Short mmCIF file of C-alpha atoms in Angstrom, two decimals:
data_model
loop_
_atom_site.label_atom_id
_atom_site.label_comp_id
_atom_site.label_asym_id
_atom_site.label_seq_id
_atom_site.Cartn_x
_atom_site.Cartn_y
_atom_site.Cartn_z
CA MET A 1 77.50 220.26 144.62
CA SER A 2 79.95 218.09 142.56
CA GLY A 3 83.63 217.99 142.47
CA PRO A 4 85.66 217.64 138.99
CA GLU A 5 84.37 214.12 138.67
CA GLY A 6 80.94 214.41 139.62
CA THR A 7 81.81 213.63 143.28
CA PRO A 8 81.21 215.94 146.26
CA ALA A 9 83.36 218.80 145.97
CA PRO A 10 85.77 219.17 149.07
CA PRO A 11 84.68 221.97 151.47
CA VAL A 12 87.71 224.10 150.96
CA ALA A 13 88.95 223.99 147.33
CA ARG A 14 90.03 227.37 146.21
CA ASP A 15 91.77 227.15 142.70
CA ASP A 16 95.52 227.16 144.18
CA ARG A 17 96.71 225.95 140.58
CA LEU A 18 97.04 229.96 140.20
CA PRO A 19 99.36 231.79 142.66
CA PRO A 20 97.94 234.77 144.26
CA GLN A 21 100.01 237.17 142.89
CA ALA A 22 98.26 235.84 139.84
CA TYR A 23 95.21 237.70 140.87
CA ARG A 24 97.04 240.79 142.63
CA ASN A 25 98.93 241.32 139.25
CA ILE A 26 95.76 241.08 136.94
CA VAL A 27 94.06 243.73 139.22
CA LEU A 28 96.90 245.80 139.54
CA SER A 29 97.12 245.58 135.46
CA LEU A 30 93.62 246.27 135.19
CA ARG A 31 93.67 249.49 137.50
CA THR A 32 96.93 250.94 136.48
CA GLY A 33 95.86 250.95 132.74
CA LEU A 34 92.55 252.38 133.69
CA ILE A 35 94.39 255.08 135.62
CA ALA A 36 96.67 255.82 132.95
CA ALA A 37 93.79 256.20 130.08
CA LEU A 38 91.82 258.00 132.53
CA VAL A 39 94.93 260.94 132.86
CA LEU A 40 95.61 260.71 129.15
CA LEU A 41 92.24 261.27 127.83
CA VAL A 42 91.28 263.86 130.50
CA GLY A 43 94.33 265.63 129.93
CA GLY A 44 94.45 265.36 126.10
CA ILE A 45 90.32 266.53 126.37
CA ALA A 46 91.56 269.63 128.56
CA ALA A 47 94.38 270.73 126.19
CA TYR A 48 92.38 270.18 122.95
CA VAL A 49 89.71 272.37 124.27
CA ALA A 50 92.14 275.16 125.33
CA VAL A 51 94.06 275.16 122.07
CA HIS A 52 90.73 275.00 119.67
CA PRO A 53 88.34 277.09 121.86
CA GLY A 54 86.15 277.51 118.90
CA VAL A 55 85.36 274.24 117.44
CA THR A 56 81.85 272.62 117.69
CA SER A 57 80.60 269.21 118.23
CA GLY A 58 79.18 269.36 114.52
CA GLU A 59 83.01 269.59 113.39
CA ILE A 60 84.18 266.82 115.99
CA LEU A 61 81.45 264.47 114.93
CA SER A 62 81.94 265.29 110.95
CA SER A 63 85.59 264.37 111.20
CA ASN A 64 87.73 261.52 113.30
CA PRO A 65 90.29 264.45 114.92
CA ILE A 66 92.71 261.24 116.03
CA ALA A 67 92.50 259.72 112.17
CA SER A 68 96.24 261.07 111.44
CA PHE A 69 97.44 259.86 114.76
CA LEU A 70 96.77 256.14 114.02
CA THR A 71 99.84 255.29 112.82
CA PHE A 72 102.83 254.41 114.62
CA SER A 73 104.79 257.29 113.02
CA GLY A 74 102.03 259.65 113.06
CA LEU A 75 101.34 258.78 116.90
CA THR A 76 105.08 259.31 117.98
CA ARG A 77 105.46 262.26 115.89
CA GLY A 78 102.45 264.00 117.46
CA LEU A 79 103.52 262.96 120.97
CA ALA A 80 106.85 264.60 120.23
CA HIS A 81 105.09 267.81 119.13
CA GLY A 82 102.77 267.73 122.07
CA SER A 83 99.41 267.31 119.95
CA PRO A 84 96.33 266.72 122.13
CA GLU A 85 95.00 264.56 119.72
CA ALA A 86 98.11 262.44 119.92
CA PHE A 87 97.62 262.01 123.84
CA LEU A 88 93.88 261.19 123.10
CA THR A 89 94.88 258.53 120.77
CA LEU A 90 97.49 256.95 123.04
CA GLY A 91 94.62 257.26 125.91
CA ILE A 92 92.49 254.90 123.68
CA LEU A 93 95.28 252.84 123.05
CA VAL A 94 96.08 252.29 126.49
CA LEU A 95 92.40 251.39 127.52
CA VAL A 96 92.28 248.97 124.76
CA ALA A 97 95.83 247.50 125.77
CA THR A 98 94.85 246.86 129.15
CA PRO A 99 92.72 244.03 129.09
CA ILE A 100 95.50 242.33 126.51
CA VAL A 101 97.98 243.02 129.14
CA ARG A 102 96.03 240.78 131.57
CA VAL A 103 96.06 238.08 128.84
CA VAL A 104 99.75 238.12 128.83
CA ALA A 105 99.57 237.64 132.78
CA GLY A 106 97.37 234.63 132.04
CA PHE A 107 99.66 233.14 129.50
CA TYR A 108 102.64 233.78 131.88
CA TYR A 109 101.05 232.55 134.94
CA PHE A 110 99.62 229.29 133.28
CA GLU A 111 103.00 228.62 131.22
CA ARG A 112 104.90 228.83 134.66
CA GLY A 113 102.80 226.16 136.32
CA GLY A 114 103.25 223.66 133.35
CA GLU A 115 99.52 223.96 132.05
CA ARG A 116 100.64 223.94 128.71
CA THR A 117 96.49 223.74 126.92
CA MET A 118 95.61 226.81 128.55
CA ALA A 119 98.72 228.71 128.00
CA GLY A 120 98.43 227.76 124.42
CA ILE A 121 94.66 228.99 124.44
CA THR A 122 95.71 232.45 126.05
CA LEU A 123 98.36 232.71 123.55
CA VAL A 124 96.22 232.19 120.69
CA VAL A 125 93.89 234.69 122.19
CA PHE A 126 96.40 237.44 122.54
CA VAL A 127 97.54 237.04 118.86
CA LEU A 128 93.57 237.26 117.76
CA LEU A 129 93.89 240.93 119.73
CA LEU A 130 97.11 242.12 117.85
CA PHE A 131 95.48 240.56 114.46
CA ALA A 132 92.62 242.70 115.52
CA LEU A 133 94.41 246.01 116.29
CA LEU A 134 97.05 245.49 113.56
CA VAL A 135 95.59 243.57 110.75
CA PHE A 136 91.55 243.46 110.48
CA GLY A 137 91.18 247.06 111.37
CA PRO A 138 93.50 248.65 108.84
CA PHE A 139 92.39 246.32 106.12
CA VAL A 140 88.70 246.85 106.27
CA LYS A 141 89.34 250.35 106.79
CA MET X 1 76.91 272.97 119.60
CA ASP X 2 79.67 274.33 121.84
CA LEU X 3 81.91 271.66 122.53
CA THR X 4 82.58 272.02 126.16
CA LEU X 5 78.91 271.96 126.76
CA PHE X 6 78.78 268.69 124.59
CA LEU X 7 81.29 267.10 126.35
CA LEU X 8 79.51 267.71 129.85
CA LEU X 9 76.38 266.56 128.29
CA LEU X 10 78.03 263.39 127.29
CA GLY X 11 79.60 262.96 130.37
CA LEU X 12 76.40 263.70 132.30
CA THR X 13 74.39 261.08 129.76
CA GLY X 14 77.14 258.45 130.56
CA ILE X 15 76.72 258.85 134.34
CA LEU X 16 72.87 258.27 133.91
CA ALA X 17 73.60 255.22 131.71
CA GLY X 18 75.82 253.55 134.01
CA LEU X 19 73.65 254.02 136.75
CA VAL X 20 70.63 252.43 134.75
CA GLY X 21 73.02 249.78 133.23
CA SER X 22 74.41 248.52 136.54
CA LEU X 23 70.71 248.69 138.36
CA THR X 24 69.26 246.84 135.67
CA GLY X 25 71.87 244.34 134.58
CA LEU X 26 71.71 245.31 130.97
CA GLY X 27 74.98 247.77 131.13
CA GLY X 28 75.81 251.32 130.58
CA ALA X 29 76.57 250.83 126.51
CA VAL X 30 72.61 249.91 125.95
CA VAL X 31 71.77 253.58 127.37
CA VAL X 32 75.02 255.31 125.83
CA ILE X 33 74.63 253.83 121.94
CA PRO X 34 71.05 254.96 121.13
CA VAL X 35 71.28 258.34 123.17
CA LEU X 36 74.48 259.10 121.18
CA ILE X 37 72.78 258.24 117.69
CA ILE X 38 69.29 259.98 118.63
CA GLY X 39 70.49 262.95 120.96
CA PHE X 40 73.85 263.67 119.42
CA GLY X 41 73.54 262.68 116.05
CA ALA X 42 76.58 260.28 116.03
CA SER X 43 76.86 257.97 113.14
CA PHE X 44 76.07 254.22 113.89
CA PRO X 45 79.80 253.38 113.96
CA VAL X 46 81.01 255.88 116.01
CA ALA X 47 78.34 255.13 118.73
CA ALA X 48 79.38 251.34 118.93
CA GLY X 49 83.10 252.53 118.98
CA ALA X 50 81.89 254.42 122.19
CA GLY X 51 80.15 251.46 123.39
CA LEU X 52 83.09 249.26 123.59
CA ILE X 53 85.49 251.73 124.84
CA THR X 54 82.63 252.29 127.58
CA ILE X 55 82.65 248.56 128.21
CA LEU X 56 86.38 248.58 128.61
CA ALA X 57 86.29 251.25 131.35
CA THR X 58 83.72 249.82 133.22
CA SER X 59 85.06 246.08 133.02
CA SER X 60 88.35 247.37 133.97
CA THR X 61 86.48 249.02 137.33
CA THR X 62 84.12 246.42 138.44
CA GLY X 63 86.12 243.85 136.98
CA SER X 64 89.17 244.33 138.62
CA ALA X 65 86.82 244.27 142.46
CA TYR X 66 85.55 240.87 141.29
CA VAL X 67 88.77 239.69 140.69
CA ARG X 68 90.39 240.94 143.99
CA ASP X 69 87.31 239.16 145.47
CA ARG X 70 88.05 235.97 143.75
CA LEU X 71 84.57 235.97 142.53
CA THR X 72 85.78 235.76 138.86
CA ASP X 73 86.89 232.12 137.94
CA LEU X 74 89.97 233.38 135.78
CA ARG X 75 90.41 229.74 134.08
CA ILE X 76 86.87 229.58 132.78
CA GLY X 77 86.94 233.28 131.69
CA MET X 78 90.44 233.00 129.69
CA PHE X 79 89.08 229.47 128.13
CA PHE X 80 85.94 230.96 126.81
CA GLU X 81 87.78 234.31 125.42
CA ILE X 82 88.98 231.59 122.69
CA ALA X 83 85.33 232.30 121.54
CA THR X 84 84.15 235.44 122.44
CA VAL X 85 87.24 237.17 120.93
CA PRO X 86 87.20 235.95 117.43
CA GLY X 87 83.51 236.51 117.44
CA ALA X 88 84.01 240.08 118.19
CA ILE X 89 86.64 240.34 115.71
CA LEU X 90 83.85 239.14 112.93
CA GLY X 91 80.94 241.52 114.46
CA ALA X 92 82.95 244.62 114.27
CA THR X 93 84.61 243.44 110.61
CA VAL X 94 80.81 243.07 109.60
CA THR X 95 79.96 246.32 110.82
CA VAL X 96 82.44 248.43 109.17
CA LEU X 97 81.85 246.40 105.82
CA LEU X 98 78.07 247.24 106.13
CA VAL X 99 79.18 250.75 107.00
CA HIS X 100 80.87 250.90 103.62
CA ALA X 101 78.38 249.10 102.07
CA ASN X 102 75.79 252.46 102.89
CA LEU X 103 73.77 249.90 105.18
CA ASN X 104 73.70 251.96 108.37
CA ASP X 105 69.91 251.89 108.34
CA ALA X 106 69.93 248.18 108.30
CA LEU X 107 72.43 248.10 111.31
CA LEU X 108 70.29 250.66 113.22
CA VAL X 109 67.12 248.26 112.77
CA ALA X 110 69.20 245.30 113.60
CA LEU X 111 70.59 247.23 116.97
CA GLY X 112 66.81 248.45 117.81
CA ILE X 113 65.73 244.71 117.40
CA VAL X 114 69.01 243.29 119.50
CA PHE X 115 68.23 245.90 122.27
CA LEU X 116 64.29 244.50 122.20
CA ALA X 117 65.58 240.92 122.54
CA ILE X 118 67.75 241.29 125.63
CA ILE X 119 65.31 243.47 127.71
CA PRO X 120 63.63 240.00 128.66
CA GLY X 121 66.86 238.54 129.97
CA SER X 122 67.40 241.61 132.68
CA TRP X 123 63.76 240.56 133.90
CA SER X 124 64.24 236.74 134.11
CA ARG X 125 64.12 235.79 137.62
CA ARG X 126 68.11 234.17 137.89
CA HIS X 127 68.21 231.15 140.14
CA GLU X 128 69.63 232.21 143.37
CA GLU X 129 70.21 228.47 144.70
CA LEU X 130 73.50 226.55 143.87
CA PRO X 131 73.75 224.06 141.24
CA GLN X 132 73.18 220.57 141.93
CA GLY X 133 74.52 217.37 140.72
CA VAL X 134 76.62 218.69 137.94
CA VAL X 135 78.59 216.26 135.71
CA PRO X 136 81.44 217.74 133.93
CA ASP X 137 82.45 216.98 130.45
CA ARG X 138 85.58 215.74 129.06
CA ARG X 139 87.16 219.07 128.14
CA SER X 140 85.79 220.67 131.45
CA ARG X 141 87.92 217.55 133.08
CA LYS X 142 90.97 218.01 130.90
CA LEU X 143 91.41 221.87 131.36
CA GLY X 144 90.44 221.55 135.15
CA LEU X 145 87.62 224.00 134.76
CA TYR X 146 86.47 223.90 138.49
CA GLY X 147 86.94 226.03 141.69
CA SER X 148 85.26 227.30 144.49
CA TYR X 149 84.69 230.86 146.45
CA TYR X 150 83.45 232.00 150.26
CA ASP X 151 79.59 232.36 149.77
CA GLN X 152 78.73 235.12 152.17
CA GLY X 153 75.40 234.54 152.49
CA THR X 154 75.73 230.81 153.68
CA GLY X 155 78.99 231.49 155.23
CA LYS X 156 80.46 228.09 153.53
CA GLU X 157 83.37 227.29 150.67
CA VAL X 158 81.27 226.55 147.76
CA GLY X 159 82.55 224.33 145.16
CA TYR X 160 81.76 224.23 141.26
CA VAL X 161 82.41 222.57 138.18
CA ALA X 162 81.51 223.59 134.41
CA ALA X 163 79.33 220.96 132.64
CA ARG X 164 78.37 221.44 128.81
CA THR X 165 81.42 223.20 127.50
CA THR X 166 80.50 222.88 123.80
CA PRO X 167 76.90 224.66 123.56
CA ALA X 168 78.41 227.01 125.81
CA LEU X 169 81.41 227.86 123.56
CA GLY X 170 79.15 228.28 120.37
CA VAL X 171 76.78 230.65 122.92
CA MET X 172 80.12 232.70 123.74
CA PHE X 173 80.60 233.01 120.37
CA GLY X 174 77.51 234.50 119.54
CA ALA X 175 77.76 236.73 122.46
CA GLY X 176 81.36 238.17 120.62
CA VAL X 177 79.49 238.58 117.25
CA VAL X 178 77.12 240.78 118.96
CA SER X 179 79.26 242.59 121.13
CA GLY X 180 81.63 243.36 118.29
CA MET X 181 79.07 244.47 115.81
CA PHE X 182 76.65 246.58 118.05
CA GLY X 183 79.21 247.79 120.65
CA ILE X 184 77.32 246.42 123.64
CA GLY X 185 78.43 243.97 126.04
CA ALA X 186 76.11 241.10 125.64
CA GLY X 187 76.50 240.06 128.89
CA VAL X 188 73.04 238.42 129.01
CA PHE X 189 74.26 236.17 126.60
CA LYS X 190 77.36 235.29 128.20
CA VAL X 191 76.10 235.03 131.43
CA THR X 192 73.24 232.36 129.65
CA ALA X 193 76.19 230.40 128.76
CA LEU X 194 77.99 230.20 131.89
CA ASP X 195 74.57 230.13 134.01
CA HIS X 196 72.51 227.71 131.92
CA TYR X 197 75.27 225.78 129.88
CA LEU X 198 78.06 225.41 132.20
CA ARG X 199 75.83 225.38 135.64
CA LEU X 200 77.82 228.00 137.66
CA PRO X 201 76.81 229.60 140.57
CA MET X 202 75.17 233.03 139.90
CA LYS X 203 77.80 235.05 141.28
CA ILE X 204 80.78 233.26 139.64
CA SER X 205 78.68 233.63 136.33
CA THR X 206 78.63 237.43 137.00
CA ALA X 207 81.74 238.03 137.66
CA THR X 208 83.47 236.03 135.14
CA SER X 209 80.88 237.25 132.21
CA ASN X 210 82.12 240.68 133.73
CA PHE X 211 85.71 239.74 133.08
CA MET X 212 85.29 238.41 129.79
CA MET X 213 83.82 241.43 128.76
CA GLY X 214 86.98 243.63 128.50
CA VAL X 215 88.78 241.31 126.31
CA THR X 216 85.74 240.90 124.12
CA ALA X 217 85.45 244.53 123.69
CA ALA X 218 89.20 245.22 123.18
CA ALA X 219 88.76 243.11 120.33
CA GLY X 220 85.99 245.13 118.80
CA ALA X 221 87.49 248.31 119.55
CA GLY X 222 90.66 247.33 117.94
CA VAL X 223 89.05 246.69 114.68
CA LEU X 224 86.67 249.86 114.94
CA LEU X 225 89.74 252.10 116.04
CA ALA X 226 92.10 250.89 113.42
CA ALA X 227 89.14 251.53 110.92
CA GLY X 228 88.84 255.35 112.22
CA TYR X 229 85.36 254.77 113.85
CA VAL X 230 86.65 255.51 117.73
CA ASN X 231 85.88 259.02 118.03
CA PRO X 232 87.57 259.81 121.53
CA PHE X 233 85.62 263.08 122.06
CA VAL X 234 82.44 260.84 122.02
CA ALA X 235 83.99 257.61 123.56
CA ALA X 236 85.77 259.19 126.55
CA PRO X 237 83.26 261.49 128.21
CA ALA X 238 80.87 258.60 127.70
CA ALA X 239 83.13 256.12 128.90
CA MET X 240 84.20 258.17 131.91
CA GLY X 241 80.48 259.03 132.53
CA THR X 242 79.18 255.63 132.45
CA ALA X 243 82.34 253.90 134.61
CA LEU X 244 81.40 256.38 137.28
CA GLY X 245 77.77 255.89 136.88
CA ALA X 246 78.31 252.07 137.27
CA TYR X 247 80.43 252.54 140.64
CA LEU X 248 77.80 254.67 142.09
CA GLY X 249 75.06 251.91 141.36
CA ALA X 250 77.30 249.32 142.58
CA THR X 251 78.51 250.87 145.79
CA ILE X 252 76.36 254.23 146.70
CA LEU X 253 72.87 253.07 146.29
CA PRO X 254 72.88 249.21 146.86
CA GLY X 255 69.63 250.02 148.90
CA LEU X 256 67.68 251.42 145.82
CA LYS X 257 65.27 248.73 144.94
CA ASN X 258 66.23 246.67 141.49
CA ARG X 259 62.47 246.39 140.75
CA THR X 260 61.40 249.86 140.90
CA VAL X 261 64.80 250.91 138.89
CA ARG X 262 63.61 248.35 136.23
CA TYR X 263 60.08 249.28 136.05
CA ILE X 264 61.00 253.28 135.19
CA ALA X 265 64.45 251.82 133.16
CA VAL X 266 63.48 249.19 131.20
CA PRO X 267 60.48 250.97 129.19
CA VAL X 268 63.02 253.56 128.67
CA ILE X 269 65.29 251.44 127.02
CA GLY X 270 62.83 249.80 124.87
CA VAL X 271 61.29 253.29 123.72
CA LEU X 272 65.04 254.01 122.95
CA ALA X 273 64.99 250.74 120.77
CA ILE X 274 62.09 251.25 119.10
CA GLU X 275 62.95 254.97 118.03
CA THR X 276 66.18 253.60 116.92
CA ILE X 277 64.26 250.91 114.60
CA LEU X 278 62.39 253.78 113.34
CA ARG X 279 65.16 255.90 112.51
CA GLY X 280 66.76 252.90 110.35
CA PHE X 281 63.41 253.00 108.47
CA GLY X 282 64.19 256.53 107.93
CA LEU X 283 60.84 257.87 109.94
CA PRO X 284 61.04 260.78 112.66
#
């Protein structure tokens, strides 16, 4: 096995350039996001089925029930009114945002460690992810 | 169909898909997407959107375990997301534009072909031995793309370093396009880049690929969600079922022989792929 210069790697050479809390906080952010999304999605579906008992799968598949909640104003209004579809939308958003949060965590730890190039790369990835959600998707809609 | 029954069937399909996906190494979305189209009558973009949500759930579940165990190389994973993320955005955007151009059938044919193309990757024997004599390129040295992990098999700390980053970036971009366009994890392509070009140990390749899938899927899902193609009544039960199935596959059924599972599951995935192609050609 080779080290970074093609020379034998030291027997114990864990990546200590990132602090242990970077690993811990990334695990925590992934798990917290997943659990929050699951709670919102399960609760939202249960509430929707209770409120709309006669709905069929055909009706669900023929139109997107969350279409009117995909704007900031639509989502906040829906959440304020306790709409199950709004909570479902929030659950999906939390699931999509979970890996984005860990990109932000990566940027923070690389920046703090003085690794400007890696910090810049994670910042570009973060901006691209925001672009996908806020610009590309609505643009091609 | 009654909505409650529909949701239960989707959840059960997800569990089965997660089990098959984890035991074959192809990922749950490969099973979920064609079943959604063929069995549940979902349109292609809705099935692809559900596939990406499924990947987000499974990647957060299994990905966090790999990070905790320090098998994921955060630095290498985050570096190559610079290629997979724009790829996924491009792929998802192309899908939306093709759907708008009424080319759903062409997407179905392409999806079936991609599935048939990735099946051999699940059969090929990955090298278990550790890469020897790896020489890092200039980018790898500059960014410090090296690390080490504790190998339980040998009881030793194993060092590694990334080799050819330029071709790996190209493969990663392609993996992103496939992921965003078809809603699958495209792990076969990512592992090829990590394993073949970077010459990382298999355990690091697998864990880092899984880690990257979440962010790649988030890029594609972001486009499809904003374009209105993520239906939570399809995506949520499929994702929850698949995450549970993948967990069961990874923890409760480790004794199940992968070879046996592959002999049963891979032909089934092949049949689903062919059925998807036939649908694309308008055949029953």
